[in-house]
Short mmCIF file of C-alpha atoms in Angstrom, two decimals:
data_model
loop_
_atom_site.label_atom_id
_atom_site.label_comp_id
_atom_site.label_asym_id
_atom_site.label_seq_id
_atom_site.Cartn_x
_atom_site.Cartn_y
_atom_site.Cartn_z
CA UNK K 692 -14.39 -0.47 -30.02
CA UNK K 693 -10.96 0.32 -29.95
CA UNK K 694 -8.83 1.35 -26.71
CA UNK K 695 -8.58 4.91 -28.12
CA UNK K 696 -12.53 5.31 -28.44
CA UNK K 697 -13.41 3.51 -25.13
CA UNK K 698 -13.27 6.32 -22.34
CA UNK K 699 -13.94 6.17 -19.05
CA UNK K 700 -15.32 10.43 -18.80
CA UNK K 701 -17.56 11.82 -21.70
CA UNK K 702 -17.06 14.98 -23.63
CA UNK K 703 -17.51 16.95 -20.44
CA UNK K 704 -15.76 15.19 -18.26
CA UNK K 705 -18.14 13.33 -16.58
CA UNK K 706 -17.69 9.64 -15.22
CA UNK K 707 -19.53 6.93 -17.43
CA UNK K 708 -18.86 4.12 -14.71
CA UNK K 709 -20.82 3.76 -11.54
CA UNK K 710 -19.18 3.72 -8.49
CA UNK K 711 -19.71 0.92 -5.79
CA UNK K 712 -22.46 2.59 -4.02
CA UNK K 713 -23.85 3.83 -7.19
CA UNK K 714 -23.62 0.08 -8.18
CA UNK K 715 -25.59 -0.97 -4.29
CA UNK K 716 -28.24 1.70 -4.62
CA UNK K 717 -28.87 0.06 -8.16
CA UNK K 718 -29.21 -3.31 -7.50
CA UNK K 719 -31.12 -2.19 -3.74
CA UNK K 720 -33.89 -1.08 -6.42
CA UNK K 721 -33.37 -4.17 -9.02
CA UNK K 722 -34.67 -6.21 -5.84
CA UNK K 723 -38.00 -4.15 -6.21
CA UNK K 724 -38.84 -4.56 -9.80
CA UNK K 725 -40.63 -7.06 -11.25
CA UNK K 726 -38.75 -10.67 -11.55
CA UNK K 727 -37.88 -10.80 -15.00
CA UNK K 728 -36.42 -7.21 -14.85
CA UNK K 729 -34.62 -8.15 -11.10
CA UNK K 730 -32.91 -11.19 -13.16
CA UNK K 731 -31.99 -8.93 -16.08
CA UNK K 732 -30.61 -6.45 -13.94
CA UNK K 733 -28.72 -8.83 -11.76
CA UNK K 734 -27.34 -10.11 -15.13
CA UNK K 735 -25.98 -7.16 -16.90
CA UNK K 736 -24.39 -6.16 -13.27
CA UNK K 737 -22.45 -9.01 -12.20
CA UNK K 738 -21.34 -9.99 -15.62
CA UNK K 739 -20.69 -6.91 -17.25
CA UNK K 740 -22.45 -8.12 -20.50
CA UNK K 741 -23.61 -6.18 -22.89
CA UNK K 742 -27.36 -5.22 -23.45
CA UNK K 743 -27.71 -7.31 -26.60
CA UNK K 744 -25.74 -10.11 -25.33
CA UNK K 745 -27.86 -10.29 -22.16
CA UNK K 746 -30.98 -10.23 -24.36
CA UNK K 747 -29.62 -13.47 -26.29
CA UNK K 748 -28.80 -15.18 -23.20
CA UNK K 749 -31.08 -18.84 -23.85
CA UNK K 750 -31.60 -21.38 -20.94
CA UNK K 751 -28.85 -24.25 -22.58
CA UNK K 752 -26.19 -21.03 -21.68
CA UNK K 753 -26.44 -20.92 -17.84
CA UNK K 754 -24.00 -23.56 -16.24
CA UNK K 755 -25.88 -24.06 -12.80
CA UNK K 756 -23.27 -26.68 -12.04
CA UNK K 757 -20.05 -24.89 -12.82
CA UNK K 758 -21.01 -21.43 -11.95
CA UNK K 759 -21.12 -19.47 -14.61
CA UNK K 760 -22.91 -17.60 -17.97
CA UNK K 761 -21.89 -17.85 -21.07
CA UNK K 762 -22.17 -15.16 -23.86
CA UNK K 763 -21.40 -14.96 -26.81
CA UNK K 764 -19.12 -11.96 -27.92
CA UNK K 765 -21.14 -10.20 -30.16
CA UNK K 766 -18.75 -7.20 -30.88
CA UNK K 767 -16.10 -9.19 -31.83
CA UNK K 768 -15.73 -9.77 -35.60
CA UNK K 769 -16.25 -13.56 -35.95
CA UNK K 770 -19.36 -15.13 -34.93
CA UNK K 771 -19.27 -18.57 -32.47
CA UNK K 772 -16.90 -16.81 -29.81
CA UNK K 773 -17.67 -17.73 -26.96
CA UNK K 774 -16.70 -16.56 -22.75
CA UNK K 775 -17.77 -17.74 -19.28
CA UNK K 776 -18.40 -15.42 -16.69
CA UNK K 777 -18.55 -16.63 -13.27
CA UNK K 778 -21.64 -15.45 -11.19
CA UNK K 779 -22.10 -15.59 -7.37
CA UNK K 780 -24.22 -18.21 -6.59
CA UNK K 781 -27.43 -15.72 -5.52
CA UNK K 782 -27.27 -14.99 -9.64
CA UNK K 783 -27.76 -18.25 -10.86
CA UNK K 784 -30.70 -19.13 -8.21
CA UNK K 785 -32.79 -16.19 -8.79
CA UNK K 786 -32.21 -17.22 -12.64
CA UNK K 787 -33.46 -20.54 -12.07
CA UNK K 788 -36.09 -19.44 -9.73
CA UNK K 789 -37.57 -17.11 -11.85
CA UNK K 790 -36.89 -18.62 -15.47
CA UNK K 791 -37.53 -21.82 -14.32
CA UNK K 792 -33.88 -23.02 -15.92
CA UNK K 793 -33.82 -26.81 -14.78
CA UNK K 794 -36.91 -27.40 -16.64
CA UNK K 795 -36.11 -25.43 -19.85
CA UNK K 796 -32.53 -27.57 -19.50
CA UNK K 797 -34.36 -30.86 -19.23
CA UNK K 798 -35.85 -30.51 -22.68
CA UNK K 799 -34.33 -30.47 -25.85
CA UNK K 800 -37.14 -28.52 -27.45
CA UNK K 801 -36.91 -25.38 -24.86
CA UNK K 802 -33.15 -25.55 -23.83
CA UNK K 803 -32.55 -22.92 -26.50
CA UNK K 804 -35.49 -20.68 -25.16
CA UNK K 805 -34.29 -17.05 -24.78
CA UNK K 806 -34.40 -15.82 -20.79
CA UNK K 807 -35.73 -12.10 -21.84
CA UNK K 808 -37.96 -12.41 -24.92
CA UNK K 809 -37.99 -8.53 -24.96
CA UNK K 810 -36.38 -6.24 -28.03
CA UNK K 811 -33.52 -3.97 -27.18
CA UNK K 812 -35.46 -0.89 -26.32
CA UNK K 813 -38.13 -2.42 -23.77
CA UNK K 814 -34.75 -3.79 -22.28
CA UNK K 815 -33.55 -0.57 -22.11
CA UNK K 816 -36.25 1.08 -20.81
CA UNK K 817 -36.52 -1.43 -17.99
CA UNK K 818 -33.26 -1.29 -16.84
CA UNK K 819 -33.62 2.98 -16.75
CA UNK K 820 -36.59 2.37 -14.98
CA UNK K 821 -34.48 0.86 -12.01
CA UNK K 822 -32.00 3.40 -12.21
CA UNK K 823 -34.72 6.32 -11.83
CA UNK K 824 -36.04 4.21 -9.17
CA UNK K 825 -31.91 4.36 -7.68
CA UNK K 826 -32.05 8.06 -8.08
CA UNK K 827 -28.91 7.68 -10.80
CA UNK K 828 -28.77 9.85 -13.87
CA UNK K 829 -25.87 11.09 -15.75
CA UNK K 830 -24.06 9.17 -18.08
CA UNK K 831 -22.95 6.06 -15.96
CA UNK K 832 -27.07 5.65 -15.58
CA UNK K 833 -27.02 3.54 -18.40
CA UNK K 834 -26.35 -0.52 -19.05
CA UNK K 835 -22.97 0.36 -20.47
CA UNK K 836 -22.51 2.03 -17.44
CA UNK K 837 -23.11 -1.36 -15.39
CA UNK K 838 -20.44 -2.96 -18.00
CA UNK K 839 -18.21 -0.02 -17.25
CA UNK K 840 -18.68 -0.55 -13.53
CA UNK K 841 -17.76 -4.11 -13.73
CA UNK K 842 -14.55 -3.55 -15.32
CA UNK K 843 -13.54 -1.05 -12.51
CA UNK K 844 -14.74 -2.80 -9.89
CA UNK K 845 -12.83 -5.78 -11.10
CA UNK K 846 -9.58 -3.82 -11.57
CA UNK K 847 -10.32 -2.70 -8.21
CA UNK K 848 -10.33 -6.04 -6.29
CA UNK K 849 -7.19 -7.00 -7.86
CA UNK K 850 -8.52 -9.05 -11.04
CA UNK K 851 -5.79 -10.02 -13.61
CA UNK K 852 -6.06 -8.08 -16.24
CA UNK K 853 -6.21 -11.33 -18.91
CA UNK K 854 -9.33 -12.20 -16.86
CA UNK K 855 -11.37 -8.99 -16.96
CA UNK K 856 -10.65 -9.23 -21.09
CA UNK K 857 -12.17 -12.73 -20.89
CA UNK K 858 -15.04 -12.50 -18.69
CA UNK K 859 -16.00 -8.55 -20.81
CA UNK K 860 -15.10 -10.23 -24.19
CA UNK K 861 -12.39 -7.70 -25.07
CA UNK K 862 -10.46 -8.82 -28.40
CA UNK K 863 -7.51 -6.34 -27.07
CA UNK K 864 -5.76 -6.44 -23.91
CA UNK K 865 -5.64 -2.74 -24.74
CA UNK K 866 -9.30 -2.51 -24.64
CA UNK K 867 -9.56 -3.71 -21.26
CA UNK K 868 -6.26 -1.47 -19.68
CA UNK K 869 -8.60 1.09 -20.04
CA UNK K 870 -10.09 0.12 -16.38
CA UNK K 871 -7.28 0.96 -14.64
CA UNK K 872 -7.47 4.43 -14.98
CA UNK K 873 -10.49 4.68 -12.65
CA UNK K 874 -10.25 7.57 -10.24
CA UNK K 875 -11.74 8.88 -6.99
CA UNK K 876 -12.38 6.56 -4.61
CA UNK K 877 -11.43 3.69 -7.05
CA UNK K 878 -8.10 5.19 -7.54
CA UNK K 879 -7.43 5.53 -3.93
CA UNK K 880 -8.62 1.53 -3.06
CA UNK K 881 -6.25 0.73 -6.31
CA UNK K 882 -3.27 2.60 -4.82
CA UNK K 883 -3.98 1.27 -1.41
CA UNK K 884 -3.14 -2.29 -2.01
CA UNK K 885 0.61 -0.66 -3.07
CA UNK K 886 0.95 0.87 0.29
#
């Protein structure tokens, strides 16, 4: 998508990011789903993947030792690229806890073993399902919302904006300026660090 068709406010003006707390309450109810759905959730909100690419996340993907997921970018035009997101430790044990990654690593024959066997719309459906259970609706109640949520949040805390293009697998730095014009409360931590 373009930096002219990426917006942060639909056709009505409504915000299709989630704030911080919106982003708390939804991960407070990821903790109560089931464990494949608490991993997928935890995925798609601390590395603002896409639905799709979380769904072809395989086992051989998840760098245990250096911290990080890797995705491939599956919006950009040319197949085999490739970006590492770092993930907070927590991330990559409930991954391994639940998926059982050290063994599917170990051998050859299940190292390319998809995490989330599921199709796109029992993905989706899952991940609504925690946030009706979070009490969010509108549209930042939605993955790309999460995605959109990571971008601000990362803007927020003072992320380079080079980084939050790699780590989102933006083609344009355009693309990913698109972040900083959060407002609300986002806009007010933003300006804060000038004052």
């Amino acid at each position: 998508m373009t930096a002219e068709g990426l917006q942060l406010y639909d056709a009505q003006g409504r915000r299709k990011y989630m704030t911080a707390d919106e982003r708390a309450r939804f991960l407070s109810a990821a903790e109560q789903a089931p464990r494949e759905t608490r991993t997928f959730c935890l995925t798609l909100c601390y590395t603002g993947c896409r639905i799709s690419e979380g769904l072809a996340l395989t086992a051989d993907r998840v760098d245990l030792d250096a911290g990080v997921v890797i995705f491939e970018s599956l919006k950009q035009r040319r197949p085999g690229r490739y970006r590492a997101v770092p993930v907070p430790p927590a991330v990559l044990d409930a991954l391994d806890l639940v998926h059982d990654l050290k063994a599917l690593q170990r051998r050859a024959w299940t190292r390319r073993t998809r995490l989330w066997p599921w199709s796109r719309p029992t993905a989706w459906r899952r991940v609504a399902g925690v946030m009706r259970q979070a009490r969010l609706d509108g549209p930042q109640a939605t993955p790309t919302g999460l995605r959109h949520a990571f971008g601000v949040q990362a803007v927020t805390k003072g992320i380079p904006l080079n980084m939050v293009q790699k780590w989102l697998g933006h083609a344009q730095l355009s693309t990913t300026a698109i972040y900083a014009d959060a407002v609300g409360a986002e806009e007010q931590e933003i300006a804060s660090r000038m004052w």
